[in-house]
Every structure is written in structure tokens, then in C-alpha cells.
mmCIF file of C-alpha atoms in Angstrom:
data_model
loop_
_atom_site.group_PDB
_atom_site.id
_atom_site.type_symbol
_atom_site.label_atom_id
_atom_site.label_comp_id
_atom_site.label_asym_id
_atom_site.label_seq_id
_atom_site.Cartn_x
_atom_site.Cartn_y
_atom_site.Cartn_z
ATOM 1 C CA MET F 226 -0.357 -0.149 -0.076
ATOM 2 C CA THR F 227 1.225 3.921 -0.588
ATOM 3 C CA PRO F 228 2.123 5.282 1.941
ATOM 4 C CA MET F 229 0.218 8.155 3.703
ATOM 5 C CA THR F 230 1.190 11.550 2.928
ATOM 6 C CA GLU F 231 -0.076 14.863 2.644
ATOM 7 C CA ASP F 232 0.268 14.567 -1.208
ATOM 8 C CA THR F 233 -2.006 11.429 -1.667
ATOM 9 C CA VAL F 234 -5.160 12.903 -0.394
ATOM 10 C CA ARG F 235 -5.231 16.643 -1.053
ATOM 11 C CA PRO F 236 -4.321 18.696 -3.675
ATOM 12 C CA ALA F 237 -0.284 20.524 -3.340
ATOM 13 C CA THR F 238 -1.666 23.592 -2.726
ATOM 14 C CA VAL F 239 -2.618 23.389 1.001
ATOM 15 C CA ARG F 240 -2.843 25.437 4.136
ATOM 16 C CA PRO F 241 -0.115 24.683 6.441
ATOM 17 C CA SER F 242 -1.443 22.804 9.343
ATOM 18 C CA ALA F 243 0.590 23.802 12.146
ATOM 19 C CA PRO F 244 -1.594 27.316 13.890
ATOM 20 C CA GLY F 245 0.379 30.429 12.845
ATOM 21 C CA PRO F 246 0.331 33.567 15.430
ATOM 22 C CA GLY F 247 -2.774 35.527 15.601
ATOM 23 C CA PRO F 248 -2.687 39.349 14.981
ATOM 24 C CA ASP F 249 -0.755 41.085 17.000
ATOM 25 C CA GLY F 250 0.760 38.190 18.680
ATOM 26 C CA ALA F 251 -2.504 37.059 19.727
ATOM 27 C CA ALA F 252 -2.765 33.081 20.742
ATOM 28 C CA PRO F 253 -2.983 31.216 16.815
ATOM 29 C CA ARG F 254 -6.502 30.236 15.748
ATOM 30 C CA LEU F 255 -6.948 26.998 15.465
ATOM 31 C CA GLY F 256 -8.722 25.688 12.037
ATOM 32 C CA TRP F 257 -10.848 22.261 12.468
ATOM 33 C CA THR F 258 -10.770 19.534 10.391
ATOM 34 C CA LEU F 259 -14.288 18.172 9.991
ATOM 35 C CA VAL F 260 -14.750 14.819 8.485
ATOM 36 C CA VAL F 261 -17.717 13.500 7.199
ATOM 37 C CA PRO F 262 -18.570 10.448 5.287
ATOM 38 C CA VAL F 263 -20.175 9.873 2.163
ATOM 39 C CA LYS F 264 -21.370 6.497 0.842
ATOM 40 C CA PRO F 265 -22.021 5.446 -2.180
ATOM 41 C CA LEU F 266 -24.985 7.493 -3.630
ATOM 42 C CA ALA F 267 -27.154 3.783 -4.600
ATOM 43 C CA GLU F 268 -27.355 2.577 -1.102
ATOM 44 C CA ALA F 269 -27.473 6.127 0.615
ATOM 45 C CA LYS F 270 -30.913 7.347 2.306
ATOM 46 C CA SER F 271 -32.708 4.223 2.062
ATOM 47 C CA ARG F 272 -35.515 5.394 3.969
ATOM 48 C CA LEU F 273 -36.409 8.004 0.989
ATOM 49 C CA ALA F 274 -36.502 4.504 -1.538
ATOM 50 C CA ALA F 275 -40.140 5.730 -2.256
ATOM 51 C CA LEU F 276 -38.537 8.643 -4.106
ATOM 52 C CA GLY F 277 -37.331 6.068 -6.248
ATOM 53 C CA ALA F 278 -34.468 7.250 -8.487
ATOM 54 C CA LEU F 279 -33.946 10.393 -7.069
ATOM 55 C CA ARG F 280 -32.971 9.439 -3.576
ATOM 56 C CA PRO F 281 -29.247 8.986 -4.973
ATOM 57 C CA ARG F 282 -29.566 12.447 -6.116
ATOM 58 C CA LEU F 283 -30.884 13.565 -2.542
ATOM 59 C CA ALA F 284 -28.172 11.948 -1.249
ATOM 60 C CA LEU F 285 -25.460 13.975 -3.135
ATOM 61 C CA ALA F 286 -27.446 16.986 -2.876
ATOM 62 C CA PHE F 287 -27.882 16.663 0.782
ATOM 63 C CA ALA F 288 -23.759 16.110 0.827
ATOM 64 C CA LEU F 289 -22.610 19.028 -1.021
ATOM 65 C CA ASP F 290 -25.164 21.753 0.982
ATOM 66 C CA THR F 291 -23.408 19.507 4.254
ATOM 67 C CA VAL F 292 -19.974 20.343 2.876
ATOM 68 C CA ALA F 293 -20.349 23.757 1.559
ATOM 69 C CA ALA F 294 -21.719 25.170 4.501
ATOM 70 C CA ALA F 295 -18.882 23.464 6.331
ATOM 71 C CA LEU F 296 -16.494 24.899 4.363
ATOM 72 C CA ALA F 297 -17.653 28.534 4.486
ATOM 73 C CA CYS F 298 -17.470 28.021 8.704
ATOM 74 C CA PRO F 299 -15.228 30.470 9.920
ATOM 75 C CA THR F 300 -13.532 27.910 12.031
ATOM 76 C CA VAL F 301 -13.238 25.104 10.003
ATOM 77 C CA GLU F 302 -9.727 24.805 7.914
ATOM 78 C CA ARG F 303 -10.642 21.980 5.547
ATOM 79 C CA VAL F 304 -13.210 19.341 5.134
ATOM 80 C CA LEU F 305 -11.978 15.694 5.172
ATOM 81 C CA VAL F 306 -14.434 13.384 2.838
ATOM 82 C CA VAL F 307 -14.279 10.066 3.364
ATOM 83 C CA GLY F 308 -15.814 7.888 0.528
ATOM 84 C CA ARG F 309 -15.004 5.747 -2.525
ATOM 85 C CA ASP F 310 -18.405 6.540 -5.133
ATOM 86 C CA PRO F 311 -16.818 8.579 -7.797
ATOM 87 C CA ARG F 312 -19.629 11.026 -8.791
ATOM 88 C CA ALA F 313 -19.711 11.742 -4.915
ATOM 89 C CA THR F 314 -15.901 12.400 -4.458
ATOM 90 C CA GLY F 315 -15.349 14.283 -7.617
ATOM 91 C CA ALA F 316 -18.709 16.764 -7.052
ATOM 92 C CA LEU F 317 -17.170 17.322 -3.551
ATOM 93 C CA ARG F 318 -13.635 17.555 -4.420
ATOM 94 C CA ALA F 319 -15.009 20.460 -6.505
ATOM 95 C CA LEU F 320 -15.995 22.186 -3.634
ATOM 96 C CA GLY F 321 -12.833 22.189 -2.435
ATOM 97 C CA ALA F 322 -12.987 19.154 -0.044
ATOM 98 C CA THR F 323 -10.142 16.908 0.629
ATOM 99 C CA VAL F 324 -10.948 13.219 -0.560
ATOM 100 C CA LEU F 325 -9.633 10.274 1.443
ATOM 101 C CA ASP F 326 -10.454 6.745 0.155
ATOM 102 C CA ASP F 327 -12.400 4.789 2.159
ATOM 103 C CA GLU F 328 -9.812 1.897 2.643
ATOM 104 C CA PRO F 329 -11.460 -0.035 5.447
ATOM 105 C CA GLY F 330 -14.886 -0.412 2.972
ATOM 106 C CA ASP F 331 -16.449 -1.882 6.079
ATOM 107 C CA GLY F 332 -19.282 0.334 7.279
ATOM 108 C CA LEU F 333 -19.559 3.914 8.980
ATOM 109 C CA ASN F 334 -17.501 3.901 12.231
ATOM 110 C CA PRO F 335 -14.556 2.575 10.354
ATOM 111 C CA ALA F 336 -14.642 4.856 7.986
ATOM 112 C CA LEU F 337 -14.415 7.484 10.512
ATOM 113 C CA SER F 338 -11.901 6.456 12.645
ATOM 114 C CA HIS F 339 -9.881 5.479 9.061
ATOM 115 C CA GLY F 340 -10.409 10.014 8.201
ATOM 116 C CA SER F 341 -9.969 10.958 11.750
ATOM 117 C CA GLY F 342 -7.215 9.188 12.264
ATOM 118 C CA ALA F 343 -5.532 10.215 9.194
ATOM 119 C CA ALA F 344 -6.629 13.879 10.139
ATOM 120 C CA HIS F 345 -4.947 13.860 13.075
ATOM 121 C CA ARG F 346 -1.934 12.830 11.293
ATOM 122 C CA LEU F 347 -1.860 14.709 8.361
ATOM 123 C CA HIS F 348 -2.532 18.160 10.825
ATOM 124 C CA PRO F 349 -1.420 17.402 13.925
ATOM 125 C CA HIS F 350 -2.407 20.698 15.656
ATOM 126 C CA SER F 351 -5.722 20.548 13.891
ATOM 127 C CA PRO F 352 -8.684 19.920 16.221
ATOM 128 C CA VAL F 353 -10.868 17.035 14.673
ATOM 129 C CA ALA F 354 -14.256 16.473 14.105
ATOM 130 C CA THR F 355 -17.091 13.811 12.366
ATOM 131 C CA LEU F 356 -19.839 16.070 10.947
ATOM 132 C CA SER F 357 -22.736 13.462 8.863
ATOM 133 C CA ALA F 358 -23.011 14.099 5.569
ATOM 134 C CA ASP F 359 -27.324 14.717 5.286
ATOM 135 C CA LEU F 360 -27.346 17.976 6.866
ATOM 136 C CA PRO F 361 -29.016 20.109 4.087
ATOM 137 C CA ALA F 362 -29.911 22.998 5.907
ATOM 138 C CA LEU F 363 -26.736 23.252 8.124
ATOM 139 C CA ARG F 364 -26.009 26.854 8.772
ATOM 140 C CA PRO F 365 -22.473 27.734 8.897
ATOM 141 C CA ALA F 366 -22.347 30.646 11.826
ATOM 142 C CA GLU F 367 -24.679 27.523 13.727
ATOM 143 C CA LEU F 368 -21.866 24.845 13.281
ATOM 144 C CA ALA F 369 -19.007 27.294 14.611
ATOM 145 C CA ARG F 370 -21.265 27.750 17.675
ATOM 146 C CA VAL F 371 -21.130 23.705 18.055
ATOM 147 C CA LEU F 372 -17.590 23.779 17.151
ATOM 148 C CA ALA F 373 -16.567 26.424 19.701
ATOM 149 C CA ALA F 374 -18.193 24.719 22.625
ATOM 150 C CA ALA F 375 -16.810 21.383 21.969
ATOM 151 C CA LEU F 376 -13.559 23.160 22.101
ATOM 152 C CA PRO F 377 -12.799 23.006 25.948
ATOM 153 C CA HIS F 378 -13.681 19.385 25.896
ATOM 154 C CA GLY F 379 -11.153 15.958 25.570
ATOM 155 C CA ARG F 380 -14.355 14.476 23.808
ATOM 156 C CA ALA F 381 -17.374 16.120 23.123
ATOM 157 C CA PHE F 382 -20.790 15.340 20.900
ATOM 158 C CA LEU F 383 -23.921 16.567 19.469
ATOM 159 C CA ALA F 384 -27.239 14.694 19.311
ATOM 160 C CA ASP F 385 -29.591 14.821 16.411
ATOM 161 C CA THR F 386 -32.901 16.320 16.570
ATOM 162 C CA PRO F 387 -34.580 13.203 17.830
ATOM 163 C CA GLY F 388 -31.787 12.994 20.694
ATOM 164 C CA THR F 389 -31.034 9.400 20.126
ATOM 165 C CA GLY F 390 -28.591 9.768 17.813
ATOM 166 C CA THR F 391 -25.260 11.832 17.004
ATOM 167 C CA VAL F 392 -24.577 14.760 13.803
ATOM 168 C CA LEU F 393 -21.179 15.369 15.724
ATOM 169 C CA LEU F 394 -18.394 13.890 17.540
ATOM 170 C CA ALA F 395 -15.273 15.825 18.255
ATOM 171 C CA GLY F 396 -12.373 15.992 19.998
ATOM 172 C CA PRO F 397 -9.211 17.902 20.232
ATOM 173 C CA PRO F 398 -5.538 17.222 18.701
ATOM 174 C CA GLY F 399 -4.532 14.260 19.175
ATOM 175 C CA VAL F 400 -7.224 12.709 21.067
ATOM 176 C CA PRO F 401 -8.944 9.971 19.343
ATOM 177 C CA LEU F 402 -12.428 10.455 18.514
ATOM 178 C CA ARG F 403 -13.590 6.378 19.077
ATOM 179 C CA PRO F 404 -16.298 7.057 16.806
ATOM 180 C CA ALA F 405 -19.844 4.715 17.812
ATOM 181 C CA PHE F 406 -22.312 5.941 15.424
ATOM 182 C CA GLY F 407 -25.497 4.224 14.038
ATOM 183 C CA PRO F 408 -29.141 4.008 15.951
ATOM 184 C CA GLY F 409 -28.855 4.820 19.789
ATOM 185 C CA SER F 410 -25.489 6.538 19.161
ATOM 186 C CA ARG F 411 -26.051 9.068 21.465
ATOM 187 C CA ARG F 412 -26.462 6.806 24.396
ATOM 188 C CA ARG F 413 -22.898 5.511 23.379
ATOM 189 C CA HIS F 414 -20.924 8.383 22.869
ATOM 190 C CA ALA F 415 -22.020 9.582 26.307
ATOM 191 C CA ALA F 416 -21.630 6.010 27.840
ATOM 192 C CA GLY F 417 -18.087 6.343 26.385
ATOM 193 C CA GLY F 418 -17.062 9.624 28.112
ATOM 194 C CA ALA F 419 -17.794 12.081 25.665
ATOM 195 C CA ALA F 420 -19.452 15.422 26.545
ATOM 196 C CA GLU F 421 -22.910 15.956 25.299
ATOM 197 C CA LEU F 422 -23.519 19.289 23.889
ATOM 198 C CA ARG F 423 -26.222 20.774 24.787
ATOM 199 C CA LEU F 424 -27.197 24.343 23.009
ATOM 200 C CA PRO F 425 -30.593 25.467 22.261
ATOM 201 C CA ASP F 426 -29.770 27.681 18.930
ATOM 202 C CA VAL F 427 -28.484 25.218 16.695
ATOM 203 C CA PRO F 428 -31.122 23.857 14.867
ATOM 204 C CA SER F 429 -29.642 23.025 11.637
ATOM 205 C CA VAL F 430 -26.935 20.855 12.687
ATOM 206 C CA ARG F 431 -29.189 18.590 14.556
ATOM 207 C CA ARG F 432 -31.639 18.232 11.612
ATOM 208 C CA ASP F 433 -29.959 15.116 9.789
ATOM 209 C CA VAL F 434 -32.656 13.761 7.210
ATOM 210 C CA ASP F 435 -33.053 10.161 6.904
ATOM 211 C CA THR F 436 -36.995 10.333 6.137
ATOM 212 C CA PRO F 437 -39.547 12.553 4.424
ATOM 213 C CA GLU F 438 -40.710 13.622 7.820
ATOM 214 C CA ASP F 439 -36.990 14.979 8.372
ATOM 215 C CA LEU F 440 -36.788 16.195 5.299
ATOM 216 C CA ALA F 441 -39.980 18.288 5.309
ATOM 217 C CA ASP F 442 -38.671 19.955 8.960
ATOM 218 C CA ALA F 443 -35.576 20.636 6.896
ATOM 219 C CA LEU F 444 -37.072 22.573 4.149
ATOM 220 C CA ARG F 445 -38.956 24.537 7.440
ATOM 221 C CA LEU F 446 -35.557 25.965 8.092
ATOM 222 C CA GLY F 447 -34.440 26.512 4.623
ATOM 223 C CA LEU F 448 -32.785 24.209 2.701
ATOM 224 C CA GLY F 449 -29.323 24.436 0.780
ATOM 225 C CA PRO F 450 -28.696 25.557 -2.586
ATOM 226 C CA ALA F 451 -27.987 21.710 -3.885
ATOM 227 C CA THR F 452 -31.203 20.614 -2.393
ATOM 228 C CA GLY F 453 -33.516 23.157 -2.579
ATOM 229 C CA ALA F 454 -32.688 23.291 -6.825
ATOM 230 C CA LEU F 455 -32.685 19.698 -6.969
ATOM 231 C CA LEU F 456 -36.228 18.965 -5.480
ATOM 232 C CA ARG F 457 -37.583 22.325 -7.275
ATOM 233 C CA SER F 458 -36.079 20.660 -10.669
ATOM 234 C CA SER F 459 -38.313 17.769 -9.876
ATOM 235 C CA MET F 460 -41.258 19.341 -8.918
ATOM 236 C CA LEU F 461 -41.449 18.357 -5.496
ATOM 237 C CA LEU F 462 -40.761 21.829 -4.359
ATOM 238 C CA PRO F 463 -42.424 24.788 -5.757
ATOM 239 C CA MET F 464 -40.493 26.941 -7.723
ATOM 240 C CA GLN F 465 -41.192 30.761 -6.849
ATOM 241 C CA ALA F 466 -40.792 34.162 -8.616
ATOM 242 C CA THR F 467 -41.202 37.814 -8.405
ATOM 243 C CA ALA F 468 -42.932 39.605 -11.428
ATOM 244 C CA PHE F 469 -40.871 41.738 -13.137
ATOM 245 C CA THR F 470 -42.408 43.143 -16.485
ATOM 246 C CA PHE F 471 -46.032 42.481 -17.732
ATOM 247 C CA ASP F 472 -47.730 44.002 -20.371
ATOM 248 C CA PRO F 473 -51.394 43.835 -20.396
ATOM 249 C CA THR F 474 -52.401 43.854 -23.957
ATOM 250 C CA THR F 475 -50.545 41.127 -24.975
ATOM 251 C CA ARG F 476 -50.391 39.307 -21.452
ATOM 252 C CA SER F 477 -46.484 38.530 -22.138
ATOM 253 C CA GLY F 478 -43.377 39.825 -20.012
ATOM 254 C CA SER F 479 -40.869 38.207 -17.494
ATOM 255 C CA VAL F 480 -40.036 37.308 -13.732
ATOM 256 C CA LEU F 481 -37.487 37.534 -11.578
ATOM 257 C CA LEU F 482 -35.819 34.404 -10.352
ATOM 258 C CA ASP F 483 -34.850 34.091 -6.959
ATOM 259 C CA ASP F 484 -31.144 34.467 -7.842
ATOM 260 C CA GLY F 485 -31.993 37.845 -9.837
ATOM 261 C CA THR F 486 -32.234 36.146 -13.228
ATOM 262 C CA PRO F 487 -35.141 37.528 -15.580
ATOM 263 C CA VAL F 488 -37.294 34.339 -17.261
ATOM 264 C CA PRO F 489 -39.664 35.600 -20.113
ATOM 265 C CA PHE F 490 -43.253 34.168 -20.354
ATOM 266 C CA ASP F 491 -45.751 34.641 -23.163
ATOM 267 C CA ALA F 492 -49.652 34.572 -23.048
ATOM 268 C CA PRO F 493 -50.137 30.933 -22.814
ATOM 269 C CA ALA F 494 -48.109 30.774 -19.681
ATOM 270 C CA PHE F 495 -49.976 33.751 -18.380
ATOM 271 C CA ASP F 496 -53.165 32.082 -19.183
ATOM 272 C CA ALA F 497 -52.839 29.007 -17.854
ATOM 273 C CA GLY F 498 -52.612 30.451 -14.246
ATOM 274 C CA GLY F 499 -56.066 31.711 -14.147
ATOM 275 C CA LEU F 500 -54.478 35.450 -13.371
ATOM 276 C CA ARG F 501 -56.278 38.452 -14.835
ATOM 277 C CA LEU F 502 -53.434 41.173 -14.352
ATOM 278 C CA LEU F 503 -50.002 41.287 -12.751
ATOM 279 C CA ARG F 504 -47.921 44.068 -10.967
ATOM 280 C CA PRO F 505 -44.653 43.844 -10.698
ATOM 281 C CA GLY F 506 -43.373 42.883 -7.404
ATOM 282 C CA GLN F 507 -46.107 40.331 -6.713
ATOM 283 C CA ARG F 508 -45.020 36.789 -5.610
ATOM 284 C CA LEU F 509 -45.882 33.972 -8.168
ATOM 285 C CA ARG F 510 -45.457 30.277 -8.408
ATOM 286 C CA ILE F 511 -44.180 29.094 -11.526
ATOM 287 C CA ARG F 512 -43.029 26.244 -13.691
ATOM 288 C CA THR F 513 -40.042 26.557 -16.495
ATOM 289 C CA THR F 514 -38.616 24.741 -18.802
ATOM 290 C CA GLY F 515 -35.455 24.893 -20.827
ATOM 291 C CA GLU F 516 -32.074 26.302 -19.488
ATOM 292 C CA GLY F 517 -29.681 29.034 -19.886
ATOM 293 C CA ALA F 518 -31.070 31.826 -22.344
ATOM 294 C CA ALA F 519 -33.421 28.837 -23.478
ATOM 295 C CA ARG F 520 -35.605 29.004 -20.798
ATOM 296 C CA ARG F 521 -39.140 30.184 -20.009
ATOM 297 C CA VAL F 522 -41.906 30.147 -18.035
ATOM 298 C CA THR F 523 -44.649 27.798 -18.676
ATOM 299 C CA PHE F 524 -47.005 28.327 -16.215
ATOM 300 C CA LEU F 525 -47.660 31.291 -13.468
ATOM 301 C CA THR F 526 -49.775 32.170 -10.608
ATOM 302 C CA LEU F 527 -50.068 33.548 -7.180
ATOM 303 C CA PRO F 528 -48.807 31.732 -4.336
ATOM 304 C CA THR F 529 -52.356 30.917 -3.286
ATOM 305 C CA PHE F 530 -54.154 29.856 -6.083
ATOM 306 C CA PRO F 531 -54.238 25.995 -7.328
ATOM 307 C CA ASP F 532 -51.776 24.647 -10.240
ATOM 308 C CA PRO F 533 -53.465 21.384 -11.921
ATOM 309 C CA GLU F 534 -50.494 19.887 -12.314
ATOM 310 C CA SER F 535 -49.892 19.565 -8.060
ATOM 311 C CA ALA F 536 -53.855 18.862 -7.571
#
């Protein structure tokens, strides 16, 4: 087996793992290394099987939103993804994550032990935490609060929303994490000596998604861009926009998507929604077709009006 070195698991352009001095000689900032396990997409999220072919795509979207939010967290120095699904690892590497092959190939806890062990060896000055890959509503500021609360402890964990599982297990530099994830992991981590973090204001970190009910709860918190876009494109999440222009003579105009992109509509699209007039600034529920410059609105109505296709 090739010896594990910095270059075997991450690009050559890396930030140094040793902490540097802070401003004006202050104490050095300890950037966290987060270890995120990613299952093969074909095997992930089995309790969302009712969604059919959308299930593996959702698993990837969850991971993309989780890793993107983690990388945006101000106290996270790097994210180490442990997995071997080429589609998932390629997409996560493109976000800026480091990818480590799941050499054990023997389930979640061996993968996490492998990843956290590599993190300790490659970045010995960095505190390390494992983070679930299915947190599509994750907010960087909430994650920062959890990591700050974990830092004073030898080992610490955060329970999931139901209070029986674990979404994050953390430890200071050099301390083995001894992961015990799976059903009932909250009890096992506590029994193993890890301190439980009891924070009331971090719902996006606790909200992992295994079931349709979990996904609905994450939607209430606010989904990340990858998951939100996938659900909208699959018509599982209504797409909304803002009326931008309207000509009552031709019954045509345009809307602005929430990212500011203008998309035109014609008279048949306007007539399909049962509207009589439209004023700029109104919020609308829409359907579209096409991509890029060819994208067009095919249906628009008020959010409170019915959509025949979803009835």
C-alpha cells in the first residue's frame, strides 16, 4: 500500500496544518478539520426509497450542501471527505474538500476512524470533528457555535433532532474520537465518556435527514442550494419568482428568479394560471422549461392559487 502522505489525500496547494500566530501576537487560531463520511450514492438514504431515482441524487445534494456550509464556517480549516463513490467524491472535491478513499470499506465507524486518524496524522495541530453528510439545512454560523462549545472538552458530541443519534463528534488535537455512530449512538457516545453539547440554538446542525418527515423539517429551516434546486427541478418543491414586467395588451412579460435571473413568459403561460392582471413585485409560483437563455416560464400564478399539475 502506498504510504499515506499529505500529497496522497489532498491537492498540492494546501494551507499549513500548524497554527500560526494571531494578529498582534495573539494566541494562534486553531482551525478545525472536519471528517465527513459519504456512502456510495446507490446505497445511501434507504428510508427515502419511495422517491425512486431521486434518492441517490438527494443523497448527493445533502452532502454538497453539508460540505459547502462546513467550508464556509469561519473556524473550519478543511473538510476531509471519506468515500469511494466517484460521482460524489468528484463533486465534493470540486467544492474544495479533500477526498480520502474509504480504505476499510467496512461501514460508517471504520470509515470515520480511518478519516479522523488520517486527520490527526496529517494535521496534528488541528482539532478534529466528524460531521454527518446529511445536513441540507446546515448554517455555518450554527456550526461555528457547536465547534466553539466543543473545543474545551476532551471529546464532545451533538445529538440529532430526535435526541437518539449523533450528528457531530469532536475532539482536540491528537485525541482519538472513538466513533460509535448508528442507532442509539447518543447513549453510546455518552457512556464512552464524551461530553454532550446541549445547545438550544443550532437546529440546522441537529437536523439530519433520513425520512420524508425529516426533509420537511429541513425545508422549514431553509434548504441549501443544491437540495433546494433539486427539489424544485423535480417539482417536489414549488418554484417561486417575482413579477418583473407585464404588458396587459399582449399578456406577456418576465419574472425574476430568486437569484435575480429574468425569465420571460408569453400569453399562454399567463392564461394558464387564471390571472387577470399582474403588477411588478408580486410573488408568483411558476413552472419553467429549458435552460440558460432558452429558459421560459410555462405557467405562473399566485402562491395561493392552485396548480392543476400538483392537484
